[in-house]
PDB file of N, CA and C in Angstrom:
ATOM      1  N   UNK A  12      58.272   6.793 -38.737  1.00 58.00           N
ATOM      2  CA  UNK A  12      57.987   8.214 -38.634  1.00 58.00           C
ATOM      3  C   UNK A  12      58.095   8.621 -37.165  1.00 58.00           C
ATOM      4  N   UNK A  13      58.822   9.659 -36.908  1.00 67.00           N
ATOM      5  CA  UNK A  13      59.006  10.138 -35.550  1.00 67.00           C
ATOM      6  C   UNK A  13      57.745  10.838 -35.072  1.00 67.00           C
ATOM      7  N   UNK A  14      57.524  10.811 -33.784  1.00 69.00           N
ATOM      8  CA  UNK A  14      56.344  11.439 -33.192  1.00 69.00           C
ATOM      9  C   UNK A  14      56.313  12.935 -33.488  1.00 69.00           C
ATOM     10  N   UNK A  15      57.485  13.562 -33.505  1.00 73.00           N
ATOM     11  CA  UNK A  15      57.564  14.993 -33.804  1.00 73.00           C
ATOM     12  C   UNK A  15      57.095  15.301 -35.214  1.00 73.00           C
ATOM     13  N   UNK A  16      57.443  14.410 -36.170  1.00 83.00           N
ATOM     14  CA  UNK A  16      57.008  14.598 -37.558  1.00 83.00           C
ATOM     15  C   UNK A  16      55.487  14.526 -37.657  1.00 83.00           C
ATOM     16  N   UNK A  17      54.917  13.544 -36.951  1.00 82.00           N
ATOM     17  CA  UNK A  17      53.463  13.376 -36.964  1.00 82.00           C
ATOM     18  C   UNK A  17      52.782  14.597 -36.353  1.00 82.00           C
ATOM     19  N   UNK A  18      53.304  15.087 -35.265  1.00 84.00           N
ATOM     20  CA  UNK A  18      52.725  16.267 -34.614  1.00 84.00           C
ATOM     21  C   UNK A  18      52.829  17.488 -35.527  1.00 84.00           C
ATOM     22  N   UNK A  19      53.969  17.610 -36.217  1.00 84.00           N
ATOM     23  CA  UNK A  19      54.156  18.728 -37.142  1.00 84.00           C
ATOM     24  C   UNK A  19      53.164  18.665 -38.289  1.00 84.00           C
ATOM     25  N   UNK A  20      52.945  17.453 -38.819  1.00 86.00           N
ATOM     26  CA  UNK A  20      51.983  17.297 -39.914  1.00 86.00           C
ATOM     27  C   UNK A  20      50.564  17.608 -39.444  1.00 86.00           C
ATOM     28  N   UNK A  21      50.233  17.193 -38.232  1.00 86.00           N
ATOM     29  CA  UNK A  21      48.893  17.464 -37.691  1.00 86.00           C
ATOM     30  C   UNK A  21      48.705  18.969 -37.498  1.00 86.00           C
ATOM     31  N   UNK A  22      49.743  19.629 -37.036  1.00 87.00           N
ATOM     32  CA  UNK A  22      49.673  21.077 -36.841  1.00 87.00           C
ATOM     33  C   UNK A  22      49.473  21.783 -38.186  1.00 87.00           C
ATOM     34  N   UNK A  23      50.219  21.351 -39.217  1.00 88.00           N
ATOM     35  CA  UNK A  23      50.076  21.949 -40.545  1.00 88.00           C
ATOM     36  C   UNK A  23      48.667  21.711 -41.101  1.00 88.00           C
ATOM     37  N   UNK A  24      48.138  20.510 -40.896  1.00 87.00           N
ATOM     38  CA  UNK A  24      46.791  20.194 -41.379  1.00 87.00           C
ATOM     39  C   UNK A  24      45.765  21.085 -40.689  1.00 87.00           C
ATOM     40  N   UNK A  25      45.928  21.297 -39.401  1.00 89.00           N
ATOM     41  CA  UNK A  25      45.001  22.160 -38.670  1.00 89.00           C
ATOM     42  C   UNK A  25      45.084  23.598 -39.172  1.00 89.00           C
ATOM     43  N   UNK A  26      46.301  24.087 -39.428  1.00 88.00           N
ATOM     44  CA  UNK A  26      46.475  25.442 -39.950  1.00 88.00           C
ATOM     45  C   UNK A  26      45.839  25.580 -41.329  1.00 88.00           C
ATOM     46  N   UNK A  27      46.013  24.559 -42.165  1.00 86.00           N
ATOM     47  CA  UNK A  27      45.408  24.582 -43.496  1.00 86.00           C
ATOM     48  C   UNK A  27      43.890  24.588 -43.400  1.00 86.00           C
ATOM     49  N   UNK A  28      43.355  23.799 -42.502  1.00 88.00           N
ATOM     50  CA  UNK A  28      41.903  23.746 -42.306  1.00 88.00           C
ATOM     51  C   UNK A  28      41.378  25.110 -41.835  1.00 88.00           C
ATOM     52  N   UNK A  29      42.084  25.749 -40.918  1.00 88.00           N
ATOM     53  CA  UNK A  29      41.686  27.071 -40.443  1.00 88.00           C
ATOM     54  C   UNK A  29      41.733  28.094 -41.578  1.00 88.00           C
ATOM     55  N   UNK A  30      42.791  28.023 -42.389  1.00 85.00           N
ATOM     56  CA  UNK A  30      42.946  28.946 -43.515  1.00 85.00           C
ATOM     57  C   UNK A  30      41.806  28.759 -44.526  1.00 85.00           C
ATOM     58  N   UNK A  31      41.442  27.508 -44.794  1.00 82.00           N
ATOM     59  CA  UNK A  31      40.338  27.229 -45.719  1.00 82.00           C
ATOM     60  C   UNK A  31      39.018  27.769 -45.159  1.00 82.00           C
ATOM     61  N   UNK A  32      38.811  27.638 -43.873  1.00 84.00           N
ATOM     62  CA  UNK A  32      37.603  28.181 -43.243  1.00 84.00           C
ATOM     63  C   UNK A  32      37.540  29.694 -43.386  1.00 84.00           C
ATOM     64  N   UNK A  33      38.679  30.353 -43.187  1.00 84.00           N
ATOM     65  CA  UNK A  33      38.745  31.805 -43.348  1.00 84.00           C
ATOM     66  C   UNK A  33      38.463  32.198 -44.795  1.00 84.00           C
ATOM     67  N   UNK A  34      39.035  31.447 -45.716  1.00 81.00           N
ATOM     68  CA  UNK A  34      38.847  31.718 -47.141  1.00 81.00           C
ATOM     69  C   UNK A  34      37.383  31.550 -47.530  1.00 81.00           C
ATOM     70  N   UNK A  35      36.740  30.493 -47.041  1.00 79.00           N
ATOM     71  CA  UNK A  35      35.323  30.272 -47.351  1.00 79.00           C
ATOM     72  C   UNK A  35      34.465  31.411 -46.813  1.00 79.00           C
ATOM     73  N   UNK A  36      34.755  31.880 -45.624  1.00 83.00           N
ATOM     74  CA  UNK A  36      33.998  33.000 -45.047  1.00 83.00           C
ATOM     75  C   UNK A  36      34.223  34.270 -45.853  1.00 83.00           C
ATOM     76  N   UNK A  37      35.464  34.487 -46.271  1.00 82.00           N
ATOM     77  CA  UNK A  37      35.793  35.670 -47.063  1.00 82.00           C
ATOM     78  C   UNK A  37      35.057  35.649 -48.405  1.00 82.00           C
ATOM     79  N   UNK A  38      35.050  34.495 -49.061  1.00 78.00           N
ATOM     80  CA  UNK A  38      34.374  34.366 -50.353  1.00 78.00           C
ATOM     81  C   UNK A  38      32.861  34.521 -50.182  1.00 78.00           C
ATOM     82  N   UNK A  39      32.300  33.975 -49.103  1.00 78.00           N
ATOM     83  CA  UNK A  39      30.863  34.098 -48.865  1.00 78.00           C
ATOM     84  C   UNK A  39      30.461  35.563 -48.689  1.00 78.00           C
ATOM     85  N   UNK A  40      31.337  36.366 -48.088  1.00 83.00           N
ATOM     86  CA  UNK A  40      31.043  37.780 -47.856  1.00 83.00           C
ATOM     87  C   UNK A  40      31.297  38.636 -49.098  1.00 83.00           C
ATOM     88  N   UNK A  41      32.011  38.099 -50.068  1.00 85.00           N
ATOM     89  CA  UNK A  41      32.346  38.822 -51.286  1.00 85.00           C
ATOM     90  C   UNK A  41      31.098  39.099 -52.113  1.00 85.00           C
ATOM     91  N   UNK A  42      31.010  40.272 -52.702  1.00 89.00           N
ATOM     92  CA  UNK A  42      29.935  40.577 -53.639  1.00 89.00           C
ATOM     93  C   UNK A  42      30.555  40.908 -54.989  1.00 89.00           C
ATOM     94  N   UNK A  43      30.014  40.285 -56.031  1.00 88.00           N
ATOM     95  CA  UNK A  43      30.485  40.509 -57.389  1.00 88.00           C
ATOM     96  C   UNK A  43      29.308  40.947 -58.242  1.00 88.00           C
ATOM     97  N   UNK A  44      29.615  41.630 -59.322  1.00 92.00           N
ATOM     98  CA  UNK A  44      28.557  42.125 -60.196  1.00 92.00           C
ATOM     99  C   UNK A  44      28.782  41.640 -61.617  1.00 92.00           C
ATOM    100  N   UNK A  45      27.693  41.318 -62.258  1.00 93.00           N
ATOM    101  CA  UNK A  45      27.719  40.984 -63.674  1.00 93.00           C
ATOM    102  C   UNK A  45      26.776  41.925 -64.396  1.00 93.00           C
ATOM    103  N   UNK A  46      27.184  42.371 -65.583  1.00 94.00           N
ATOM    104  CA  UNK A  46      26.358  43.287 -66.373  1.00 94.00           C
ATOM    105  C   UNK A  46      26.157  42.712 -67.755  1.00 94.00           C
ATOM    106  N   UNK A  47      25.032  43.072 -68.368  1.00 94.00           N
ATOM    107  CA  UNK A  47      24.754  42.632 -69.729  1.00 94.00           C
ATOM    108  C   UNK A  47      24.004  43.745 -70.444  1.00 94.00           C
ATOM    109  N   UNK A  48      24.065  43.695 -71.773  1.00 93.00           N
ATOM    110  CA  UNK A  48      23.355  44.706 -72.559  1.00 93.00           C
ATOM    111  C   UNK A  48      23.889  46.096 -72.323  1.00 93.00           C
ATOM    112  N   UNK A  49      25.189  46.219 -72.167  1.00 94.00           N
ATOM    113  CA  UNK A  49      25.781  47.535 -71.931  1.00 94.00           C
ATOM    114  C   UNK A  49      25.344  48.148 -70.615  1.00 94.00           C
ATOM    115  N   UNK A  50      25.041  47.294 -69.638  1.00 93.00           N
ATOM    116  CA  UNK A  50      24.635  47.787 -68.317  1.00 93.00           C
ATOM    117  C   UNK A  50      23.128  47.893 -68.137  1.00 93.00           C
ATOM    118  N   UNK A  51      22.352  47.478 -69.127  1.00 93.00           N
ATOM    119  CA  UNK A  51      20.892  47.537 -68.991  1.00 93.00           C
ATOM    120  C   UNK A  51      20.384  46.575 -67.919  1.00 93.00           C
ATOM    121  N   UNK A  52      21.139  45.500 -67.695  1.00 94.00           N
ATOM    122  CA  UNK A  52      20.832  44.554 -66.632  1.00 94.00           C
ATOM    123  C   UNK A  52      22.093  44.364 -65.810  1.00 94.00           C
ATOM    124  N   UNK A  53      21.964  44.499 -64.491  1.00 94.00           N
ATOM    125  CA  UNK A  53      23.090  44.288 -63.581  1.00 94.00           C
ATOM    126  C   UNK A  53      22.638  43.364 -62.460  1.00 94.00           C
ATOM    127  N   UNK A  54      23.483  42.377 -62.153  1.00 93.00           N
ATOM    128  CA  UNK A  54      23.190  41.401 -61.120  1.00 93.00           C
ATOM    129  C   UNK A  54      24.322  41.432 -60.098  1.00 93.00           C
ATOM    130  N   UNK A  55      23.970  41.448 -58.827  1.00 93.00           N
ATOM    131  CA  UNK A  55      24.958  41.365 -57.760  1.00 93.00           C
ATOM    132  C   UNK A  55      24.755  40.034 -57.049  1.00 93.00           C
ATOM    133  N   UNK A  56      25.870  39.294 -56.898  1.00 89.00           N
ATOM    134  CA  UNK A  56      25.835  37.981 -56.255  1.00 89.00           C
ATOM    135  C   UNK A  56      26.908  37.896 -55.195  1.00 89.00           C
ATOM    136  N   UNK A  57      26.738  36.933 -54.280  1.00 87.00           N
ATOM    137  CA  UNK A  57      27.785  36.648 -53.310  1.00 87.00           C
ATOM    138  C   UNK A  57      28.804  35.733 -53.964  1.00 87.00           C
ATOM    139  N   UNK A  58      29.911  35.548 -53.298  1.00 81.00           N
ATOM    140  CA  UNK A  58      30.930  34.635 -53.790  1.00 81.00           C
ATOM    141  C   UNK A  58      30.452  33.194 -53.831  1.00 81.00           C
ATOM    142  N   UNK A  59      29.332  32.920 -53.170  1.00 79.00           N
ATOM    143  CA  UNK A  59      28.757  31.574 -53.181  1.00 79.00           C
ATOM    144  C   UNK A  59      27.614  31.470 -54.190  1.00 79.00           C
ATOM    145  N   UNK A  60      27.570  32.405 -55.125  1.00 80.00           N
ATOM    146  CA  UNK A  60      26.584  32.413 -56.218  1.00 80.00           C
ATOM    147  C   UNK A  60      25.141  32.606 -55.754  1.00 80.00           C
ATOM    148  N   UNK A  61      24.955  33.279 -54.639  1.00 84.00           N
ATOM    149  CA  UNK A  61      23.612  33.635 -54.187  1.00 84.00           C
ATOM    150  C   UNK A  61      23.304  35.034 -54.712  1.00 84.00           C
ATOM    151  N   UNK A  62      22.218  35.155 -55.486  1.00 87.00           N
ATOM    152  CA  UNK A  62      21.879  36.454 -56.051  1.00 87.00           C
ATOM    153  C   UNK A  62      21.363  37.363 -54.942  1.00 87.00           C
ATOM    154  N   UNK A  63      21.925  38.573 -54.883  1.00 90.00           N
ATOM    155  CA  UNK A  63      21.527  39.557 -53.873  1.00 90.00           C
ATOM    156  C   UNK A  63      20.602  40.629 -54.455  1.00 90.00           C
ATOM    157  N   UNK A  64      20.963  41.108 -55.648  1.00 91.00           N
ATOM    158  CA  UNK A  64      20.203  42.192 -56.272  1.00 91.00           C
ATOM    159  C   UNK A  64      20.193  42.029 -57.782  1.00 91.00           C
ATOM    160  N   UNK A  65      19.178  42.611 -58.387  1.00 93.00           N
ATOM    161  CA  UNK A  65      19.134  42.710 -59.841  1.00 93.00           C
ATOM    162  C   UNK A  65      18.595  44.098 -60.172  1.00 93.00           C
ATOM    163  N   UNK A  66      19.221  44.748 -61.125  1.00 93.00           N
ATOM    164  CA  UNK A  66      18.766  46.069 -61.575  1.00 93.00           C
ATOM    165  C   UNK A  66      18.468  45.964 -63.069  1.00 93.00           C
ATOM    166  N   UNK A  67      17.273  46.391 -63.444  1.00 93.00           N
ATOM    167  CA  UNK A  67      16.842  46.316 -64.835  1.00 93.00           C
ATOM    168  C   UNK A  67      16.464  47.718 -65.300  1.00 93.00           C
ATOM    169  N   UNK A  68      17.077  48.141 -66.383  1.00 93.00           N
ATOM    170  CA  UNK A  68      16.750  49.448 -66.944  1.00 93.00           C
ATOM    171  C   UNK A  68      15.278  49.445 -67.368  1.00 93.00           C
ATOM    172  N   UNK A  69      14.527  50.491 -67.012  1.00 92.00           N
ATOM    173  CA  UNK A  69      13.099  50.549 -67.337  1.00 92.00           C
ATOM    174  C   UNK A  69      12.790  50.409 -68.830  1.00 92.00           C
ATOM    175  N   UNK A  70      13.734  50.723 -69.698  1.00 90.00           N
ATOM    176  CA  UNK A  70      13.476  50.608 -71.133  1.00 90.00           C
ATOM    177  C   UNK A  70      13.228  49.158 -71.559  1.00 90.00           C
ATOM    178  N   UNK A  71      13.644  48.206 -70.723  1.00 88.00           N
ATOM    179  CA  UNK A  71      13.456  46.797 -71.048  1.00 88.00           C
ATOM    180  C   UNK A  71      12.141  46.230 -70.512  1.00 88.00           C
ATOM    181  N   UNK A  72      11.402  47.023 -69.783  1.00 90.00           N
ATOM    182  CA  UNK A  72      10.185  46.531 -69.143  1.00 90.00           C
ATOM    183  C   UNK A  72       8.967  46.692 -70.050  1.00 90.00           C
ATOM    184  N   UNK A  73       9.055  46.113 -71.202  1.00 91.00           N
ATOM    185  CA  UNK A  73       7.964  46.135 -72.182  1.00 91.00           C
ATOM    186  C   UNK A  73       7.680  44.685 -72.563  1.00 91.00           C
ATOM    187  N   UNK A  74       6.436  44.314 -72.710  1.00 89.00           N
ATOM    188  CA  UNK A  74       6.123  42.920 -73.045  1.00 89.00           C
ATOM    189  C   UNK A  74       6.873  42.419 -74.276  1.00 89.00           C
ATOM    190  N   UNK A  75       7.046  43.253 -75.274  1.00 91.00           N
ATOM    191  CA  UNK A  75       7.717  42.803 -76.490  1.00 91.00           C
ATOM    192  C   UNK A  75       9.226  42.627 -76.300  1.00 91.00           C
ATOM    193  N   UNK A  76       9.771  43.106 -75.183  1.00 85.00           N
ATOM    194  CA  UNK A  76      11.200  42.974 -74.889  1.00 85.00           C
ATOM    195  C   UNK A  76      11.481  41.817 -73.928  1.00 85.00           C
ATOM    196  N   UNK A  77      10.477  41.023 -73.585  1.00 88.00           N
ATOM    197  CA  UNK A  77      10.630  39.969 -72.574  1.00 88.00           C
ATOM    198  C   UNK A  77      11.752  38.998 -72.923  1.00 88.00           C
ATOM    199  N   UNK A  78      11.823  38.541 -74.150  1.00 91.00           N
ATOM    200  CA  UNK A  78      12.868  37.593 -74.546  1.00 91.00           C
ATOM    201  C   UNK A  78      14.255  38.177 -74.402  1.00 91.00           C
ATOM    202  N   UNK A  79      14.404  39.428 -74.792  1.00 91.00           N
ATOM    203  CA  UNK A  79      15.703  40.105 -74.655  1.00 91.00           C
ATOM    204  C   UNK A  79      16.062  40.231 -73.177  1.00 91.00           C
ATOM    205  N   UNK A  80      15.087  40.633 -72.371  1.00 91.00           N
ATOM    206  CA  UNK A  80      15.325  40.788 -70.934  1.00 91.00           C
ATOM    207  C   UNK A  80      15.762  39.464 -70.310  1.00 91.00           C
ATOM    208  N   UNK A  81      15.088  38.390 -70.655  1.00 91.00           N
ATOM    209  CA  UNK A  81      15.448  37.079 -70.106  1.00 91.00           C
ATOM    210  C   UNK A  81      16.884  36.711 -70.476  1.00 91.00           C
ATOM    211  N   UNK A  82      17.261  36.929 -71.728  1.00 93.00           N
ATOM    212  CA  UNK A  82      18.619  36.627 -72.172  1.00 93.00           C
ATOM    213  C   UNK A  82      19.655  37.481 -71.438  1.00 93.00           C
ATOM    214  N   UNK A  83      19.338  38.746 -71.227  1.00 93.00           N
ATOM    215  CA  UNK A  83      20.280  39.634 -70.542  1.00 93.00           C
ATOM    216  C   UNK A  83      20.440  39.253 -69.078  1.00 93.00           C
ATOM    217  N   UNK A  84      19.370  38.805 -68.438  1.00 93.00           N
ATOM    218  CA  UNK A  84      19.463  38.370 -67.042  1.00 93.00           C
ATOM    219  C   UNK A  84      20.379  37.153 -66.949  1.00 93.00           C
ATOM    220  N   UNK A  85      20.188  36.190 -67.831  1.00 92.00           N
ATOM    221  CA  UNK A  85      21.042  35.003 -67.836  1.00 92.00           C
ATOM    222  C   UNK A  85      22.505  35.405 -68.055  1.00 92.00           C
ATOM    223  N   UNK A  86      22.756  36.284 -69.004  1.00 93.00           N
ATOM    224  CA  UNK A  86      24.124  36.725 -69.290  1.00 93.00           C
ATOM    225  C   UNK A  86      24.741  37.438 -68.087  1.00 93.00           C
ATOM    226  N   UNK A  87      23.971  38.295 -67.425  1.00 92.00           N
ATOM    227  CA  UNK A  87      24.487  39.031 -66.266  1.00 92.00           C
ATOM    228  C   UNK A  87      24.794  38.085 -65.111  1.00 92.00           C
ATOM    229  N   UNK A  88      23.924  37.107 -64.870  1.00 91.00           N
ATOM    230  CA  UNK A  88      24.163  36.133 -63.799  1.00 91.00           C
ATOM    231  C   UNK A  88      25.413  35.318 -64.104  1.00 91.00           C
ATOM    232  N   UNK A  89      25.551  34.882 -65.341  1.00 91.00           N
ATOM    233  CA  UNK A  89      26.730  34.097 -65.706  1.00 91.00           C
ATOM    234  C   UNK A  89      28.013  34.911 -65.565  1.00 91.00           C
ATOM    235  N   UNK A  90      27.961  36.188 -65.909  1.00 91.00           N
ATOM    236  CA  UNK A  90      29.145  37.034 -65.749  1.00 91.00           C
ATOM    237  C   UNK A  90      29.491  37.212 -64.272  1.00 91.00           C
ATOM    238  N   UNK A  91      28.477  37.432 -63.441  1.00 90.00           N
ATOM    239  CA  UNK A  91      28.726  37.581 -62.005  1.00 90.00           C
ATOM    240  C   UNK A  91      29.336  36.304 -61.436  1.00 90.00           C
ATOM    241  N   UNK A  92      28.813  35.147 -61.843  1.00 87.00           N
ATOM    242  CA  UNK A  92      29.351  33.877 -61.367  1.00 87.00           C
ATOM    243  C   UNK A  92      30.815  33.727 -61.799  1.00 87.00           C
ATOM    244  N   UNK A  93      31.123  34.128 -63.016  1.00 90.00           N
ATOM    245  CA  UNK A  93      32.508  34.050 -63.497  1.00 90.00           C
ATOM    246  C   UNK A  93      33.418  34.954 -62.665  1.00 90.00           C
ATOM    247  N   UNK A  94      32.917  36.135 -62.277  1.00 88.00           N
ATOM    248  CA  UNK A  94      33.704  37.039 -61.424  1.00 88.00           C
ATOM    249  C   UNK A  94      33.943  36.395 -60.056  1.00 88.00           C
ATOM    250  N   UNK A  95      32.923  35.734 -59.516  1.00 85.00           N
ATOM    251  CA  UNK A  95      33.070  35.079 -58.209  1.00 85.00           C
ATOM    252  C   UNK A  95      34.099  33.957 -58.291  1.00 85.00           C
ATOM    253  N   UNK A  96      34.045  33.160 -59.356  1.00 85.00           N
ATOM    254  CA  UNK A  96      35.004  32.073 -59.521  1.00 85.00           C
ATOM    255  C   UNK A  96      36.424  32.606 -59.690  1.00 85.00           C
ATOM    256  N   UNK A  97      36.562  33.705 -60.421  1.00 87.00           N
ATOM    257  CA  UNK A  97      37.892  34.305 -60.604  1.00 87.00           C
ATOM    258  C   UNK A  97      38.430  34.837 -59.278  1.00 87.00           C
ATOM    259  N   UNK A  98      37.555  35.447 -58.471  1.00 83.00           N
ATOM    260  CA  UNK A  98      37.982  35.970 -57.171  1.00 83.00           C
ATOM    261  C   UNK A  98      38.416  34.826 -56.257  1.00 83.00           C
ATOM    262  N   UNK A  99      37.685  33.723 -56.290  1.00 81.00           N
ATOM    263  CA  UNK A  99      38.052  32.567 -55.473  1.00 81.00           C
ATOM    264  C   UNK A  99      39.395  32.000 -55.927  1.00 81.00           C
ATOM    265  N   UNK A 100      39.577  31.869 -57.228  1.00 83.00           N
ATOM    266  CA  UNK A 100      40.840  31.349 -57.751  1.00 83.00           C
ATOM    267  C   UNK A 100      42.002  32.258 -57.355  1.00 83.00           C
ATOM    268  N   UNK A 101      41.787  33.557 -57.390  1.00 83.00           N
ATOM    269  CA  UNK A 101      42.838  34.513 -57.012  1.00 83.00           C
ATOM    270  C   UNK A 101      43.200  34.357 -55.545  1.00 83.00           C
ATOM    271  N   UNK A 102      42.196  34.179 -54.692  1.00 78.00           N
ATOM    272  CA  UNK A 102      42.473  34.037 -53.261  1.00 78.00           C
ATOM    273  C   UNK A 102      43.145  32.700 -52.962  1.00 78.00           C
ATOM    274  N   UNK A 103      42.817  31.679 -53.741  1.00 77.00           N
ATOM    275  CA  UNK A 103      43.451  30.376 -53.543  1.00 77.00           C
ATOM    276  C   UNK A 103      44.941  30.418 -53.896  1.00 77.00           C
ATOM    277  N   UNK A 104      45.293  31.280 -54.872  1.00 81.00           N
ATOM    278  CA  UNK A 104      46.704  31.410 -55.267  1.00 81.00           C
ATOM    279  C   UNK A 104      47.521  32.133 -54.211  1.00 81.00           C
ATOM    280  N   UNK A 105      46.861  32.960 -53.391  1.00 74.00           N
ATOM    281  CA  UNK A 105      47.594  33.762 -52.400  1.00 74.00           C
ATOM    282  C   UNK A 105      48.168  32.916 -51.275  1.00 74.00           C
TER     283      UNK A 105
END
């Protein structure tokens, strides 16, 4: 292997590493939303799956609705996570 080839490969590896760092920062700054129950529960998360906000319609804040509320929160979080994963996959394709 010629020295020039090795230097070229090292340069490409460094560029790829820089690009991955930029992509990770971009995804971390991304905010995605998941909704459940026709929008009765909405969750906002970062691209790194850190929950930022949750909005719950007041109609669900009744003791007898606790089970429904819990299920809707789980569904909204899972939807937000799926949006974050899709956004990451889209950026990886670019």
